[in-house]
Structure formats: C-alpha cells, structure tokens
C-alpha atoms as an extended CHARMM CRD file, in Angstrom:
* protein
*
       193  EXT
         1         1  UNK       CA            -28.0330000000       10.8380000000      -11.4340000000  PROA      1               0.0000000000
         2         2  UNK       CA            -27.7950000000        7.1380000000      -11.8030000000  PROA      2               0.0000000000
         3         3  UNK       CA            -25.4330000000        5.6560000000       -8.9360000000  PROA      3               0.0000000000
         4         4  UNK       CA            -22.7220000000        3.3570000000      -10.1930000000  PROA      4               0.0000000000
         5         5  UNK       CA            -21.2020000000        0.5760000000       -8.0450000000  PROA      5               0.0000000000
         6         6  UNK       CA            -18.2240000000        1.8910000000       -7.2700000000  PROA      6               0.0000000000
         7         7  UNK       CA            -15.0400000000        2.1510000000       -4.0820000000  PROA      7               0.0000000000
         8         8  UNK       CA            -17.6220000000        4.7430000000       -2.7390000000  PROA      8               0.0000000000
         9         9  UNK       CA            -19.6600000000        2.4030000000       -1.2050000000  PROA      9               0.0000000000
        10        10  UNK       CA            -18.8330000000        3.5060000000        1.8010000000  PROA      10              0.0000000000
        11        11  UNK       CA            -20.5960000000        7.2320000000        2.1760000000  PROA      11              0.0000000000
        12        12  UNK       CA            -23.3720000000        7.6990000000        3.5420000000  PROA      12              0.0000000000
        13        13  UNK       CA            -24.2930000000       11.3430000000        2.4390000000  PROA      13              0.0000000000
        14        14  UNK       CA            -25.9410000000       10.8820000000       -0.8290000000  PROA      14              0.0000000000
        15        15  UNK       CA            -24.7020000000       14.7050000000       -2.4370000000  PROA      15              0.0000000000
        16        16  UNK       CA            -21.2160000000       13.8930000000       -1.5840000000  PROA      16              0.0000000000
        17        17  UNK       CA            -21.6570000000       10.3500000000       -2.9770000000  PROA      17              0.0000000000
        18        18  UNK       CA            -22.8880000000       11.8680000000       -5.8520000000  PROA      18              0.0000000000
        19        19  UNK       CA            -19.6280000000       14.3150000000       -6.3000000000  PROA      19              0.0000000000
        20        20  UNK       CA            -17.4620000000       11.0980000000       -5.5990000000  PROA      20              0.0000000000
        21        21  UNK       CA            -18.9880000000        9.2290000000       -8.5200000000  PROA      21              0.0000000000
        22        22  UNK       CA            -19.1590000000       12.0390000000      -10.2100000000  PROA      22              0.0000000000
        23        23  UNK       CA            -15.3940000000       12.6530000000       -9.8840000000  PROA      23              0.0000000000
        24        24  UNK       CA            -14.3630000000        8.8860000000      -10.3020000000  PROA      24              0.0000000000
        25        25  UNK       CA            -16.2770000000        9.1320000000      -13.7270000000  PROA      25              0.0000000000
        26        26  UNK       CA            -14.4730000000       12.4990000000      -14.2140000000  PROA      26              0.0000000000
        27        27  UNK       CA            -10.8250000000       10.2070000000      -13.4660000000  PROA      27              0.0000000000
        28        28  UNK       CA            -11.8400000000        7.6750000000      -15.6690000000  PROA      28              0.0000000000
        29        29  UNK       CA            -12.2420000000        9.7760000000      -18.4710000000  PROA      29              0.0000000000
        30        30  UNK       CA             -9.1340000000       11.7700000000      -17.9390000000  PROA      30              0.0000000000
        31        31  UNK       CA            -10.8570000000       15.0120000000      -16.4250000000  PROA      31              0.0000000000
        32        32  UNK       CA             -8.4940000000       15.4660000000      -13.2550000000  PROA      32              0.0000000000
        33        33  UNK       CA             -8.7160000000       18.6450000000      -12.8080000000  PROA      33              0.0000000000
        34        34  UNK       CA            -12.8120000000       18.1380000000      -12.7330000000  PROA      34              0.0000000000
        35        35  UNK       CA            -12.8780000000       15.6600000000      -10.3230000000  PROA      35              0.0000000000
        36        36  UNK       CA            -10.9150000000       17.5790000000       -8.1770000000  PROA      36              0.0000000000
        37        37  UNK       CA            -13.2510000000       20.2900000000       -8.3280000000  PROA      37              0.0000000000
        38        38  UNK       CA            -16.3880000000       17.9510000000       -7.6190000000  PROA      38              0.0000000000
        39        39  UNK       CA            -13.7900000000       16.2220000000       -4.3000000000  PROA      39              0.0000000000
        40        40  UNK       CA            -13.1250000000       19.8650000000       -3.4860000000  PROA      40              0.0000000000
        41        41  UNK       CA            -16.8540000000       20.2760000000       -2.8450000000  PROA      41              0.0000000000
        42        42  UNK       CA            -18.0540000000       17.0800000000       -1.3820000000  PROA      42              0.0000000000
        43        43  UNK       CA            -14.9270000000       17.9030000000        1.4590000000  PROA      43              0.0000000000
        44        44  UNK       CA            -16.9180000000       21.6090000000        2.2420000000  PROA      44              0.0000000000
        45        45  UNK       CA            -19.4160000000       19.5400000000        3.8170000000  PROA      45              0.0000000000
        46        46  UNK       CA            -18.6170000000       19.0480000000        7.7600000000  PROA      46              0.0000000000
        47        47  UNK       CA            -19.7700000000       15.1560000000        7.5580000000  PROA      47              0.0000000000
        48        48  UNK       CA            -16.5810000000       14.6640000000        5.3420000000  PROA      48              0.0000000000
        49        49  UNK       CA            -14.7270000000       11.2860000000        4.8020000000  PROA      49              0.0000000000
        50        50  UNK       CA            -11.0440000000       11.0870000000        5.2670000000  PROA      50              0.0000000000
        51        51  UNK       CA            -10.8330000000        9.2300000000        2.4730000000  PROA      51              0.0000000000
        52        52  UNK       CA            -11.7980000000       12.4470000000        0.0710000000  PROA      52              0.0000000000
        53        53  UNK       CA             -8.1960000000       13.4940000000        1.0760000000  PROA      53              0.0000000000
        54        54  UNK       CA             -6.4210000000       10.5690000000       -0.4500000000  PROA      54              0.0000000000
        55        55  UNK       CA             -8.6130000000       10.8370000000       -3.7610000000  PROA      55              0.0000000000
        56        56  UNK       CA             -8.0120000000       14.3860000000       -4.4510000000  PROA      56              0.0000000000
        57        57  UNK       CA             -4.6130000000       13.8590000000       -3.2660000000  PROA      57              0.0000000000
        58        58  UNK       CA             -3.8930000000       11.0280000000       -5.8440000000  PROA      58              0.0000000000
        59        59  UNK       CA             -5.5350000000       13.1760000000       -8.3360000000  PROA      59              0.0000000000
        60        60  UNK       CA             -3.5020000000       16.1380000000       -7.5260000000  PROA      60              0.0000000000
        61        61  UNK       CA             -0.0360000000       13.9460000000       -7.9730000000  PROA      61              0.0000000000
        62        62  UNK       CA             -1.5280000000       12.5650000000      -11.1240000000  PROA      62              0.0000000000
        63        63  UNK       CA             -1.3210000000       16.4830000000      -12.5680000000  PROA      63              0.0000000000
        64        64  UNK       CA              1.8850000000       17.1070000000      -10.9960000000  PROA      64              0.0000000000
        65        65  UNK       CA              0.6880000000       19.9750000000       -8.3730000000  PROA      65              0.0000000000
        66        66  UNK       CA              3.0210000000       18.0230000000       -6.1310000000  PROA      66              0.0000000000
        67        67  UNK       CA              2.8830000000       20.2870000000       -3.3650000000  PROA      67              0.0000000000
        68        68  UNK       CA             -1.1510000000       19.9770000000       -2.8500000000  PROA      68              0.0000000000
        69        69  UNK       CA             -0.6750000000       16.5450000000       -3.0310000000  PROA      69              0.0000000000
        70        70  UNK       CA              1.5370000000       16.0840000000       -0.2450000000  PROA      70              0.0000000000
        71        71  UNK       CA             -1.1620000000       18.6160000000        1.7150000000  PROA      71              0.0000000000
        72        72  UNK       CA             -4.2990000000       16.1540000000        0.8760000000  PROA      72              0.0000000000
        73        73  UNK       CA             -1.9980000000       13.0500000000        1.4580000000  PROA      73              0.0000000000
        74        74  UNK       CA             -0.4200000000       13.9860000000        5.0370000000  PROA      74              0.0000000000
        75        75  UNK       CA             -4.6560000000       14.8240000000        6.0280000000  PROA      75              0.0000000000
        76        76  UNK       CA             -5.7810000000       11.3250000000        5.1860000000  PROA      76              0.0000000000
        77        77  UNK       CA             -2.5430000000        9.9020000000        6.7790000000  PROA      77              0.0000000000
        78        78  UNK       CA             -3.1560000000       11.7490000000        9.5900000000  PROA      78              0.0000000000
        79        79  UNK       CA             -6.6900000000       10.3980000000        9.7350000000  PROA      79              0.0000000000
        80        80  UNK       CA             -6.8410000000        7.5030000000        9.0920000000  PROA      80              0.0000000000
        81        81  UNK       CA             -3.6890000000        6.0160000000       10.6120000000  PROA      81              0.0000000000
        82        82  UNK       CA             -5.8280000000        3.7670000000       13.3140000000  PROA      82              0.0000000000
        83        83  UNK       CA             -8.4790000000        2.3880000000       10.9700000000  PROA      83              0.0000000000
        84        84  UNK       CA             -7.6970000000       -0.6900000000       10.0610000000  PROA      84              0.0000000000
        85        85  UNK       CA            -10.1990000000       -0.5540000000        6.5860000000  PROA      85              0.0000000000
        86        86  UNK       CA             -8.3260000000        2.1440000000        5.2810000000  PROA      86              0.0000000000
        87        87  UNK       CA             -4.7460000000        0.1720000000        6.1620000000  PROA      87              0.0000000000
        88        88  UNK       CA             -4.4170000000       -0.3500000000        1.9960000000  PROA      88              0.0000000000
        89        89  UNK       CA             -4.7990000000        3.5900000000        1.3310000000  PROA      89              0.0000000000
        90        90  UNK       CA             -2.8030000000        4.3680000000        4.1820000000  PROA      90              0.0000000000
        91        91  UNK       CA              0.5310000000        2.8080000000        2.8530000000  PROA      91              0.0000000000
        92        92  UNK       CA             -0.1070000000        4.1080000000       -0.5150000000  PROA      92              0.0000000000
        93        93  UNK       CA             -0.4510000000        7.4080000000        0.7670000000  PROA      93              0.0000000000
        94        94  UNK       CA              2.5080000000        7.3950000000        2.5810000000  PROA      94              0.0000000000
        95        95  UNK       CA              4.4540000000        6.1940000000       -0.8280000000  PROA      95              0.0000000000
        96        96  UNK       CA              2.7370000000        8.2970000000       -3.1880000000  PROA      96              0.0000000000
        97        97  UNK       CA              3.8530000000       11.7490000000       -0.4430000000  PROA      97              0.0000000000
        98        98  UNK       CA              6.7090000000       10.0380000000       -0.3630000000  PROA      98              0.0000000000
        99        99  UNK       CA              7.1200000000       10.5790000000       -4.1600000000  PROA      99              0.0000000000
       100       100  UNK       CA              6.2880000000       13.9980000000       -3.8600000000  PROA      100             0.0000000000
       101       101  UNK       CA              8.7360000000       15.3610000000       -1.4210000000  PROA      101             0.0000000000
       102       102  UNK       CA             11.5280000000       13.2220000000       -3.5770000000  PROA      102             0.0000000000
       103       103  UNK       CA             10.6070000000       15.2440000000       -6.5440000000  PROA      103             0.0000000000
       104       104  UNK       CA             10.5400000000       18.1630000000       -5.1020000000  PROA      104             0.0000000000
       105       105  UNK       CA             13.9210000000       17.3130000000       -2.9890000000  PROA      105             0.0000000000
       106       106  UNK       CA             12.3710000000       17.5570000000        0.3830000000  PROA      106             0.0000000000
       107       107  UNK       CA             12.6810000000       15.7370000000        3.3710000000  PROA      107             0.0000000000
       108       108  UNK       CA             11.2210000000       11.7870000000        3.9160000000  PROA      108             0.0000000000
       109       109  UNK       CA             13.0330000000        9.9320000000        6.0690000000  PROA      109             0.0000000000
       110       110  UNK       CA             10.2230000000        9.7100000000        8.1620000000  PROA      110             0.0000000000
       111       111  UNK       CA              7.8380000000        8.4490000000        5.7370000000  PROA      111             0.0000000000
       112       112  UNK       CA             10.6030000000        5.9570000000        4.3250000000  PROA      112             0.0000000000
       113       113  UNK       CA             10.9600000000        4.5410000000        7.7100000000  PROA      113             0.0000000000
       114       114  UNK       CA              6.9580000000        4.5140000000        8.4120000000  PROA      114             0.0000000000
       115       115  UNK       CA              7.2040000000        2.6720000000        5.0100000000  PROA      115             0.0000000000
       116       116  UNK       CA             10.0370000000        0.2030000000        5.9440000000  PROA      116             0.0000000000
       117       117  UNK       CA              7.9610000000       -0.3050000000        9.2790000000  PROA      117             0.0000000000
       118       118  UNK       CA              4.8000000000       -1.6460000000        7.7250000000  PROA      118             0.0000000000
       119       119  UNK       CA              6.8090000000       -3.4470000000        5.1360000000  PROA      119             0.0000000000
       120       120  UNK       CA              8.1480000000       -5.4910000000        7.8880000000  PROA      120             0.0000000000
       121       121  UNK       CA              5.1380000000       -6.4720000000        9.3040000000  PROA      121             0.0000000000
       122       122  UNK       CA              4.2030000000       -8.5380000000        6.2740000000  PROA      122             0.0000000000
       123       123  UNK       CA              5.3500000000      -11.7650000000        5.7820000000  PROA      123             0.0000000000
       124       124  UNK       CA              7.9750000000      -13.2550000000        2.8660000000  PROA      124             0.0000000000
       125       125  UNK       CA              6.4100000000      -13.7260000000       -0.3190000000  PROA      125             0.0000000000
       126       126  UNK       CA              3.1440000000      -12.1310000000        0.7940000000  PROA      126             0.0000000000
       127       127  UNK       CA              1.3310000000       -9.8960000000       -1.6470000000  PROA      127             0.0000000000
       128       128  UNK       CA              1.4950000000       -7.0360000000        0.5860000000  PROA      128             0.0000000000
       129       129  UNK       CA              5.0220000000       -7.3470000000        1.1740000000  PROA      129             0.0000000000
       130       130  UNK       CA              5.4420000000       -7.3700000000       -2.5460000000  PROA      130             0.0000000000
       131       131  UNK       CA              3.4730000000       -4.7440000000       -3.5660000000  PROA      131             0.0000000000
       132       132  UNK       CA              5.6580000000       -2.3160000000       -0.7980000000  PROA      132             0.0000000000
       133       133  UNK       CA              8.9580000000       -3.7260000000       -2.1320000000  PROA      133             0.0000000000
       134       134  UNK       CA              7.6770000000       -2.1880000000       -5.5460000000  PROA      134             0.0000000000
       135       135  UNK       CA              6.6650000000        0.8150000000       -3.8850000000  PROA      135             0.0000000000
       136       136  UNK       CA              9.9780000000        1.1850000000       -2.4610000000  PROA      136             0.0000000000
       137       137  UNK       CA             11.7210000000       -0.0500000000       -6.0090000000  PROA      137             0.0000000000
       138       138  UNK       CA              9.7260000000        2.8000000000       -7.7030000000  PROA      138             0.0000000000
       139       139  UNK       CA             10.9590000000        5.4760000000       -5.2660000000  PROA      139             0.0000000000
       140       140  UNK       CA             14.7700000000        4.2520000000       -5.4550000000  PROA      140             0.0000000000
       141       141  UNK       CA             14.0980000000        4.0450000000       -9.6340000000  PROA      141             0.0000000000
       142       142  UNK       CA             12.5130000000        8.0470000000       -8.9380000000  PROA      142             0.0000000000
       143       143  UNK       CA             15.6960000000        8.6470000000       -6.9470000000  PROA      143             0.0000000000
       144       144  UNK       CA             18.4180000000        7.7470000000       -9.2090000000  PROA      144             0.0000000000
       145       145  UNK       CA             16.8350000000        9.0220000000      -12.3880000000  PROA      145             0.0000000000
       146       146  UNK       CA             16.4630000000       12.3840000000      -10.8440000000  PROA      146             0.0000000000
       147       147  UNK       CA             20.5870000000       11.9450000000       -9.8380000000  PROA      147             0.0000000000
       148       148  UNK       CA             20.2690000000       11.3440000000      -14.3050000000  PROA      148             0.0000000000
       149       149  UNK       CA             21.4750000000        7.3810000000      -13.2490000000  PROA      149             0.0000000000
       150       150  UNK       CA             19.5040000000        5.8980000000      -15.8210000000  PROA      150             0.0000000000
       151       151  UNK       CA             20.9580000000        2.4320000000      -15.2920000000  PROA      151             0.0000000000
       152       152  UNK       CA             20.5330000000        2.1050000000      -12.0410000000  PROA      152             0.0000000000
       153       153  UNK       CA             16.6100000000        3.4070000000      -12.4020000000  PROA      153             0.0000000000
       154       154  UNK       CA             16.2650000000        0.9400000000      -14.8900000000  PROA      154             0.0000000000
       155       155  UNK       CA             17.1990000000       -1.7950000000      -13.2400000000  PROA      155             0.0000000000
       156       156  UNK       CA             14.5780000000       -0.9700000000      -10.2150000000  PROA      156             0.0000000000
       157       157  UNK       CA             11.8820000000       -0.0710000000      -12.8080000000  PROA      157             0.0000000000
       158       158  UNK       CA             13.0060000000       -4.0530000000      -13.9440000000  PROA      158             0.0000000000
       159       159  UNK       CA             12.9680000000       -5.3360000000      -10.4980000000  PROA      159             0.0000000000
       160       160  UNK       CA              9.1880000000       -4.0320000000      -10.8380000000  PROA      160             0.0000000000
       161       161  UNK       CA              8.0250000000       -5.5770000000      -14.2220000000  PROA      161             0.0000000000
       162       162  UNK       CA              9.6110000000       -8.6630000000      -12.6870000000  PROA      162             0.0000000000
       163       163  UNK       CA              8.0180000000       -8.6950000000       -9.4460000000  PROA      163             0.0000000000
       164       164  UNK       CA              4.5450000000       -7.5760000000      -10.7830000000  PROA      164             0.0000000000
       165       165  UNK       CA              3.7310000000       -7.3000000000      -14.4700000000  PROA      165             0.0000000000
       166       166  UNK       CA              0.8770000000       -5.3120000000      -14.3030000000  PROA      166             0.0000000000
       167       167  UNK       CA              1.9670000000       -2.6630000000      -11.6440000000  PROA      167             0.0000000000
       168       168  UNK       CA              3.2260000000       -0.2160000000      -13.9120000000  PROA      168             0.0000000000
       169       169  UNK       CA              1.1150000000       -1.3290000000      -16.9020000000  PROA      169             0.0000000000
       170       170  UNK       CA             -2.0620000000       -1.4990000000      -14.8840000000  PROA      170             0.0000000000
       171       171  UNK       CA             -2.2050000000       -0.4590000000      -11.1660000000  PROA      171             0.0000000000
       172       172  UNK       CA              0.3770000000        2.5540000000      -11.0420000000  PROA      172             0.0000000000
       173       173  UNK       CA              0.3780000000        3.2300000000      -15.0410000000  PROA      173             0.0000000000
       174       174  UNK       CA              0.6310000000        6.8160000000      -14.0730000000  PROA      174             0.0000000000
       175       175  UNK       CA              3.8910000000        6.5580000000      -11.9980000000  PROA      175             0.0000000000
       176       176  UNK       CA              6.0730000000        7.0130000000      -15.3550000000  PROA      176             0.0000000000
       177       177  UNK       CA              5.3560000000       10.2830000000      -16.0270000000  PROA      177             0.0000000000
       178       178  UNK       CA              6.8660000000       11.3000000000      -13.1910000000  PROA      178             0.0000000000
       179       179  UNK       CA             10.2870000000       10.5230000000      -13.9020000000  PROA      179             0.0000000000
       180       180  UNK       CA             12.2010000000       12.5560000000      -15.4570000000  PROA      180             0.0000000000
       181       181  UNK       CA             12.1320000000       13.2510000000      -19.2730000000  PROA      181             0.0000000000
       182       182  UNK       CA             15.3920000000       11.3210000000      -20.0720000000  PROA      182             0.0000000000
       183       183  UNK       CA             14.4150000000        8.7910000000      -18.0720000000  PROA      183             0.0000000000
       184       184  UNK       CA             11.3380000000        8.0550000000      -20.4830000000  PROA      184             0.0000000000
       185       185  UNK       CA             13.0260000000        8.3900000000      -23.5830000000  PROA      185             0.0000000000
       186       186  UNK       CA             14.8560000000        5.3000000000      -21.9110000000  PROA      186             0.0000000000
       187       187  UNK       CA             12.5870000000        3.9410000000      -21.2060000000  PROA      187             0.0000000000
       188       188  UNK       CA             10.8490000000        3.7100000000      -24.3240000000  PROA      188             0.0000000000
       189       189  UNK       CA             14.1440000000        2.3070000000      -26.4490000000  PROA      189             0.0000000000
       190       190  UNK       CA             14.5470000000       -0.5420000000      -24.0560000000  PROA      190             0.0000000000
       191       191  UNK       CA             11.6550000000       -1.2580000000      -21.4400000000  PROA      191             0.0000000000
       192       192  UNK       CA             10.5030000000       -3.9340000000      -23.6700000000  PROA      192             0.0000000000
       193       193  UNK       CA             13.1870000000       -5.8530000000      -24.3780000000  PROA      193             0.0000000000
C-alpha cells in the first residue's frame, strides 16, 4: 500500500498505520461505516493508540450511532486527558460527547463545565478561545432547536458564521445534520441571507 502523509504520523506500528490511512481514505470518500471497520481492527492490537478512540468515535457521531460515540469518545478522554499533544482532540472530544448525550437527552453538566474550564484558560480573542465559544454556540443552537426554538438556534448558528466562516462550511460541515429536521429546512430558507 502506498503511505500517504497524513494526521497519522504519529504510529509507529506499520499494519495499524496502514488501517488508519486506510480508514482516513475510507472518510474522505464518504465510507464511514468502512473506516470504522478498518479503526475497529487496528484497536484489536494491544500496542493501540488512544487516539483510534477519538477517530472511530468522530466517525461513529458522523452516522448518528450516538451512543457508540459517546463510548469511543469518553476512552480517548479518559486517555489522553494529561498529554498535552493530544490537548486539541481532547476538547473536541469532550464537545462532540457533549453533543451526543444532548441528543439523546442525557446528562452533561460535567462535560459542559470541563468545557467552560478549558475555555477559560485561553485568553480574549485567542483562536482557541474562539473556536470553544463556537463549540459551545453549536451546542446551545443543538439545544434550542431540539426545544423546536428555531430563532433562538438560529441566532447561535449566526453567532458561528460570524465568529468563523468556515467552521460550519469547512471544519465541522457535518455538525448540521444533526439538528433536527425543522431546524434544516430553516436553515436552508434563510442561512444565507
């Protein structure tokens, strides 16, 4: 298999590197449930990297098996809280569960405040800071259109677009089809004006 520069740099067991570039090819071309299956393998091998947790548990949100996600996404978190490289992964993890268990009307107030915690480490204006104040925009824009308060979702999903222009177009283009289906008939009337 030719190897492919990719954010699996990192391993250094060349069949699960294969399976990880295998399943970020898989992503790419819209096969989720295929590069789950090659993640699902590379994490039967006892040398495993936490960070196989947070893949398959992005992919799993991606396809809506919320429940799996939240499994995969509370392993890496546990893992990988103290390692400073995987910091960036970390607090997406924790918003992406955090998603999860708001869909499926469990409990997060621990997550929100582990959320709210490292927001306020980052300084005004900072990218990082940012990028969590869109993380937590997103949730409160999940929140209300699940309460069927389009207006109110709206005007987070707004706060977004203006904050970041590409987050939702580019970075997190898959967040939309979580919300409800309402919420995107809204949203395709009047995002763009």
């Amino acid at each position: 298999m030719n190897t492919t520069n990719s954010k699996y740099d990192h391993i250094n067991n060349s069949e699960n590197y294969n399976l990880e570039v295998s399943a970020y090819q898989k992503e790419k071309k819209g096969d989720f449930k295929g590069a789950i299956k090659d993640i699902s393998f590379a994490l039967k091998n006892k040398n495993l990297d936490c960070f196989l947790f947070y893949e398959r548990g992005k992919l799993f949100f991606k396809i809506k098996n919320y429940e799996k996600a939240i499994n995969d996404l509370s392993e890496f978190i546990s893992k990988s809280k103290d390692k400073s490289n995987l910091h960036r992964y970390y607090v997406e993890s924790l918003f992406l569960k955090i998603c999860c268990l708001k869909i499926l009307n469990l409990h997060y107030w621990d997550e929100i405040q582990s959320l709210s915690d490292i927001k306020n480490q980052y300084s005004y204006g900072s990218y990082r800071k940012r990028l969590v104040d869109n993380y937590f925009n997103f949730i409160f824009a999940l929140a209300y259109s699940l309460k069927k308060r389009f207006e109110l979702s709206l005007d987070n999903l707004i706060k977004i677009r203006e904050s970041d222009p590409n987050f939702l177009k580019n970075k997190y283009p898959y967040l939309l089809e979580h919300l409800p289906q309402e919420m995107k008939t809204i949203l395709e009337l009047c995002w763009y004006i």
